């Protein structure tokens, strides 16, 4: 076993990550709903915040989530070309690409913000996504920049 593996396992030990998922109403939320009605198993570490469209997600929402105790944030919406409002997801993707680079200035390490497309028909993809994000955040360990934050959850 390598030293890196040992450190990763140590970080993950007993750590239950808190992940905030900002999802659009028309695709990813419906995909999450499908995962639920299909009784698919996925990690219980995610709090879903439903918005009309990913284009509505202000970067401040993401910073507020970290400030409020999130260890990671997931943004997910309709696939390119499928946005209910035509181009909201393209705006979100552009905003996210820039915002992601600025996050380090706010003290948030890479690997704590995730972006994905999940359609209403992709319940399994939603479940897999949540499991994957949870595993990555567990490996990264708790978000340490706001030690008092965990009491808020
Ligand atoms: Fe889903 Fe715009 S409605 S991303």
PDB file of C-alpha atoms and ligand atoms in Angstrom:
ATOM      1  CA  UNK A   1       0.000   0.000   0.000  1.00  0.00           C
ATOM      2  CA  UNK A   2       1.396   3.393  -0.954  1.00  0.00           C
ATOM      3  CA  UNK A   3       1.585   6.373   1.387  1.00  0.00           C
ATOM      4  CA  UNK A   4      -0.932   8.261  -0.784  1.00  0.00           C
ATOM      5  CA  UNK A   5      -3.423   5.399  -0.474  1.00  0.00           C
ATOM      6  CA  UNK A   6      -2.995   5.353   3.291  1.00  0.00           C
ATOM      7  CA  UNK A   7      -3.591   9.123   3.528  1.00  0.00           C
ATOM      8  CA  UNK A   8      -6.691   8.853   1.340  1.00  0.00           C
ATOM      9  CA  UNK A   9      -8.103   6.074   3.476  1.00  0.00           C
ATOM     10  CA  UNK A  10      -7.365   8.074   6.631  1.00  0.00           C
ATOM     11  CA  UNK A  11      -9.184  11.130   5.260  1.00  0.00           C
ATOM     12  CA  UNK A  12     -12.203   9.018   4.327  1.00  0.00           C
ATOM     13  CA  UNK A  13     -12.416   7.215   7.656  1.00  0.00           C
ATOM     14  CA  UNK A  14     -15.646   8.131   9.437  1.00  0.00           C
ATOM     15  CA  UNK A  15     -16.156  11.137   7.199  1.00  0.00           C
ATOM     16  CA  UNK A  16     -19.682  11.637   5.878  1.00  0.00           C
ATOM     17  CA  UNK A  17     -19.488  14.274   3.146  1.00  0.00           C
ATOM     18  CA  UNK A  18     -22.117  16.922   2.656  1.00  0.00           C
ATOM     19  CA  UNK A  19     -22.807  17.673  -0.961  1.00  0.00           C
ATOM     20  CA  UNK A  20     -25.162  20.330  -2.256  1.00  0.00           C
ATOM     21  CA  UNK A  21     -26.556  19.637  -5.727  1.00  0.00           C
ATOM     22  CA  UNK A  22     -28.029  22.533  -7.681  1.00  0.00           C
ATOM     23  CA  UNK A  23     -30.160  20.892 -10.336  1.00  0.00           C
ATOM     24  CA  UNK A  24     -32.582  22.101 -12.964  1.00  0.00           C
ATOM     25  CA  UNK A  25     -36.229  21.230 -12.637  1.00  0.00           C
ATOM     26  CA  UNK A  26     -36.700  19.800 -16.110  1.00  0.00           C
ATOM     27  CA  UNK A  27     -33.915  17.263 -16.481  1.00  0.00           C
ATOM     28  CA  UNK A  28     -31.691  16.435 -13.532  1.00  0.00           C
ATOM     29  CA  UNK A  29     -34.388  16.810 -10.894  1.00  0.00           C
ATOM     30  CA  UNK A  30     -36.614  14.540 -12.964  1.00  0.00           C
ATOM     31  CA  UNK A  31     -33.657  12.141 -13.321  1.00  0.00           C
ATOM     32  CA  UNK A  32     -33.225  12.153  -9.530  1.00  0.00           C
ATOM     33  CA  UNK A  33     -36.930  11.513  -9.195  1.00  0.00           C
ATOM     34  CA  UNK A  34     -36.648   8.590 -11.602  1.00  0.00           C
ATOM     35  CA  UNK A  35     -33.747   7.185  -9.584  1.00  0.00           C
ATOM     36  CA  UNK A  36     -35.973   7.364  -6.512  1.00  0.00           C
ATOM     37  CA  UNK A  37     -39.055   5.832  -8.094  1.00  0.00           C
ATOM     38  CA  UNK A  38     -36.863   3.120  -9.653  1.00  0.00           C
ATOM     39  CA  UNK A  39     -35.518   2.407  -6.157  1.00  0.00           C
ATOM     40  CA  UNK A  40     -31.928   2.830  -7.256  1.00  0.00           C
ATOM     41  CA  UNK A  41     -29.437   2.935  -4.423  1.00  0.00           C
ATOM     42  CA  UNK A  42     -27.165   5.942  -4.151  1.00  0.00           C
ATOM     43  CA  UNK A  43     -25.175   7.643  -1.425  1.00  0.00           C
ATOM     44  CA  UNK A  44     -27.334   9.652   1.012  1.00  0.00           C
ATOM     45  CA  UNK A  45     -24.898  12.571   1.230  1.00  0.00           C
ATOM     46  CA  UNK A  46     -26.561  14.931  -1.194  1.00  0.00           C
ATOM     47  CA  UNK A  47     -28.982  17.798  -0.545  1.00  0.00           C
ATOM     48  CA  UNK A  48     -30.789  18.754  -3.719  1.00  0.00           C
ATOM     49  CA  UNK A  49     -31.678  22.348  -4.482  1.00  0.00           C
ATOM     50  CA  UNK A  50     -34.068  22.531  -7.428  1.00  0.00           C
ATOM     51  CA  UNK A  51     -33.957  25.574  -9.699  1.00  0.00           C
ATOM     52  CA  UNK A  52     -35.850  26.265 -12.930  1.00  0.00           C
ATOM     53  CA  UNK A  53     -32.670  25.985 -15.030  1.00  0.00           C
ATOM     54  CA  UNK A  54     -28.897  25.775 -14.552  1.00  0.00           C
ATOM     55  CA  UNK A  55     -28.798  29.188 -16.221  1.00  0.00           C
ATOM     56  CA  UNK A  56     -30.410  30.499 -13.018  1.00  0.00           C
ATOM     57  CA  UNK A  57     -27.549  29.341 -10.812  1.00  0.00           C
ATOM     58  CA  UNK A  58     -25.690  32.353  -9.555  1.00  0.00           C
ATOM     59  CA  UNK A  59     -22.053  31.625  -8.570  1.00  0.00           C
ATOM     60  CA  UNK A  60     -22.897  33.185  -5.209  1.00  0.00           C
ATOM     61  CA  UNK A  61     -25.249  30.256  -4.546  1.00  0.00           C
ATOM     62  CA  UNK A  62     -22.243  27.979  -4.808  1.00  0.00           C
ATOM     63  CA  UNK A  63     -20.111  30.090  -2.473  1.00  0.00           C
ATOM     64  CA  UNK A  64     -23.009  30.238  -0.009  1.00  0.00           C
ATOM     65  CA  UNK A  65     -23.212  26.453  -0.054  1.00  0.00           C
ATOM     66  CA  UNK A  66     -19.545  26.175   0.946  1.00  0.00           C
ATOM     67  CA  UNK A  67     -20.023  28.863   3.564  1.00  0.00           C
ATOM     68  CA  UNK A  68     -23.031  26.988   4.909  1.00  0.00           C
ATOM     69  CA  UNK A  69     -21.187  23.723   5.371  1.00  0.00           C
ATOM     70  CA  UNK A  70     -20.960  21.896   2.066  1.00  0.00           C
ATOM     71  CA  UNK A  71     -17.872  19.806   1.377  1.00  0.00           C
ATOM     72  CA  UNK A  72     -18.648  19.879  -2.347  1.00  0.00           C
ATOM     73  CA  UNK A  73     -21.129  21.299  -4.805  1.00  0.00           C
ATOM     74  CA  UNK A  74     -22.622  19.627  -7.844  1.00  0.00           C
ATOM     75  CA  UNK A  75     -24.296  21.534 -10.664  1.00  0.00           C
ATOM     76  CA  UNK A  76     -26.336  19.478 -13.072  1.00  0.00           C
ATOM     77  CA  UNK A  77     -28.874  20.205 -15.765  1.00  0.00           C
ATOM     78  CA  UNK A  78     -30.143  19.274 -19.185  1.00  0.00           C
ATOM     79  CA  UNK A  79     -27.817  17.976 -21.874  1.00  0.00           C
ATOM     80  CA  UNK A  80     -26.592  20.523 -24.445  1.00  0.00           C
ATOM     81  CA  UNK A  81     -29.432  21.222 -26.855  1.00  0.00           C
ATOM     82  CA  UNK A  82     -32.108  19.997 -24.415  1.00  0.00           C
ATOM     83  CA  UNK A  83     -32.482  23.009 -22.105  1.00  0.00           C
ATOM     84  CA  UNK A  84     -36.133  23.844 -21.496  1.00  0.00           C
ATOM     85  CA  UNK A  85     -35.184  27.510 -21.890  1.00  0.00           C
ATOM     86  CA  UNK A  86     -33.124  26.898 -25.042  1.00  0.00           C
ATOM     87  CA  UNK A  87     -29.679  28.036 -23.893  1.00  0.00           C
ATOM     88  CA  UNK A  88     -29.616  28.294 -20.081  1.00  0.00           C
ATOM     89  CA  UNK A  89     -27.263  25.346 -19.789  1.00  0.00           C
ATOM     90  CA  UNK A  90     -24.831  26.911 -22.275  1.00  0.00           C
ATOM     91  CA  UNK A  91     -24.740  30.061 -20.138  1.00  0.00           C
ATOM     92  CA  UNK A  92     -24.224  27.910 -17.046  1.00  0.00           C
ATOM     93  CA  UNK A  93     -21.391  25.988 -18.675  1.00  0.00           C
ATOM     94  CA  UNK A  94     -19.633  29.195 -19.727  1.00  0.00           C
ATOM     95  CA  UNK A  95     -20.088  30.722 -16.263  1.00  0.00           C
ATOM     96  CA  UNK A  96     -18.951  27.528 -14.567  1.00  0.00           C
ATOM     97  CA  UNK A  97     -15.796  27.245 -16.680  1.00  0.00           C
ATOM     98  CA  UNK A  98     -14.669  30.702 -15.530  1.00  0.00           C
ATOM     99  CA  UNK A  99     -15.978  30.446 -11.982  1.00  0.00           C
ATOM    100  CA  UNK A 100     -14.175  27.164 -11.413  1.00  0.00           C
ATOM    101  CA  UNK A 101     -10.834  28.881 -11.978  1.00  0.00           C
ATOM    102  CA  UNK A 102     -11.736  31.637  -9.507  1.00  0.00           C
ATOM    103  CA  UNK A 103     -12.717  29.232  -6.745  1.00  0.00           C
ATOM    104  CA  UNK A 104      -9.133  28.767  -5.608  1.00  0.00           C
ATOM    105  CA  UNK A 105      -9.069  32.505  -4.810  1.00  0.00           C
ATOM    106  CA  UNK A 106     -11.950  31.884  -2.417  1.00  0.00           C
ATOM    107  CA  UNK A 107      -9.979  29.085  -0.757  1.00  0.00           C
ATOM    108  CA  UNK A 108     -11.852  26.201  -2.348  1.00  0.00           C
ATOM    109  CA  UNK A 109      -9.579  23.492  -3.698  1.00  0.00           C
ATOM    110  CA  UNK A 110     -10.176  21.836  -7.044  1.00  0.00           C
ATOM    111  CA  UNK A 111     -12.244  18.714  -6.791  1.00  0.00           C
ATOM    112  CA  UNK A 112     -14.982  20.295  -4.697  1.00  0.00           C
ATOM    113  CA  UNK A 113     -17.098  21.519  -7.602  1.00  0.00           C
ATOM    114  CA  UNK A 114     -18.646  19.126 -10.100  1.00  0.00           C
ATOM    115  CA  UNK A 115     -20.674  19.716 -13.227  1.00  0.00           C
ATOM    116  CA  UNK A 116     -22.756  17.204 -15.135  1.00  0.00           C
ATOM    117  CA  UNK A 117     -25.639  16.720 -17.545  1.00  0.00           C
ATOM    118  CA  UNK A 118     -28.382  14.318 -16.498  1.00  0.00           C
ATOM    119  CA  UNK A 119     -31.636  13.996 -18.432  1.00  0.00           C
ATOM    120  CA  UNK A 120     -35.046  13.053 -17.067  1.00  0.00           C
ATOM    121  CA  UNK A 121     -34.577   9.530 -18.450  1.00  0.00           C
ATOM    122  CA  UNK A 122     -31.201   8.968 -16.777  1.00  0.00           C
ATOM    123  CA  UNK A 123     -32.059   7.809 -13.276  1.00  0.00           C
ATOM    124  CA  UNK A 124     -29.167   5.337 -13.304  1.00  0.00           C
ATOM    125  CA  UNK A 125     -26.754   8.048 -14.444  1.00  0.00           C
ATOM    126  CA  UNK A 126     -27.917  10.264 -11.571  1.00  0.00           C
ATOM    127  CA  UNK A 127     -27.359   7.485  -9.041  1.00  0.00           C
ATOM    128  CA  UNK A 128     -23.919   6.712 -10.505  1.00  0.00           C
ATOM    129  CA  UNK A 129     -23.027  10.408 -10.517  1.00  0.00           C
ATOM    130  CA  UNK A 130     -23.916  10.847  -6.843  1.00  0.00           C
ATOM    131  CA  UNK A 131     -21.958   7.721  -5.899  1.00  0.00           C
ATOM    132  CA  UNK A 132     -18.955   8.903  -7.914  1.00  0.00           C
ATOM    133  CA  UNK A 133     -19.007  12.449  -6.507  1.00  0.00           C
ATOM    134  CA  UNK A 134     -19.411  11.092  -2.973  1.00  0.00           C
ATOM    135  CA  UNK A 135     -16.423   8.767  -3.412  1.00  0.00           C
ATOM    136  CA  UNK A 136     -14.259  11.621  -4.705  1.00  0.00           C
ATOM    137  CA  UNK A 137     -15.249  13.942  -1.862  1.00  0.00           C
ATOM    138  CA  UNK A 138     -14.666  11.204   0.698  1.00  0.00           C
ATOM    139  CA  UNK A 139     -11.172  10.756  -0.721  1.00  0.00           C
ATOM    140  CA  UNK A 140     -10.563  14.531  -0.578  1.00  0.00           C
ATOM    141  CA  UNK A 141     -11.708  14.742   3.051  1.00  0.00           C
ATOM    142  CA  UNK A 142     -13.739  17.469   4.773  1.00  0.00           C
ATOM    143  CA  UNK A 143     -13.681  21.020   3.500  1.00  0.00           C
ATOM    144  CA  UNK A 144     -11.519  22.633   6.151  1.00  0.00           C
ATOM    145  CA  UNK A 145     -11.943  26.335   5.508  1.00  0.00           C
ATOM    146  CA  UNK A 146     -15.037  26.702   7.620  1.00  0.00           C
ATOM    147  CA  UNK A 147     -14.602  24.531  10.741  1.00  0.00           C
ATOM    148  CA  UNK A 148     -17.785  25.759  12.455  1.00  0.00           C
ATOM    149  CA  UNK A 149     -19.889  24.967   9.425  1.00  0.00           C
ATOM    150  CA  UNK A 150     -20.604  21.340  10.217  1.00  0.00           C
ATOM    151  CA  UNK A 151     -22.804  22.279  13.149  1.00  0.00           C
ATOM    152  CA  UNK A 152     -25.205  23.979  10.764  1.00  0.00           C
ATOM    153  CA  UNK A 153     -26.199  20.660   9.136  1.00  0.00           C
TER     154      UNK A 153
HETATM  155 FE1  LIG B   1     -32.452  22.214 -17.594  1.00  0.00          FE
HETATM  156 FE2  LIG B   1     -32.092  24.717 -18.568  1.00  0.00          FE
HETATM  157  S1  LIG B   1     -33.925  23.717 -18.079  1.00  0.00           S
HETATM  158  S2  LIG B   1     -30.620  23.294 -17.915  1.00  0.00           S
END
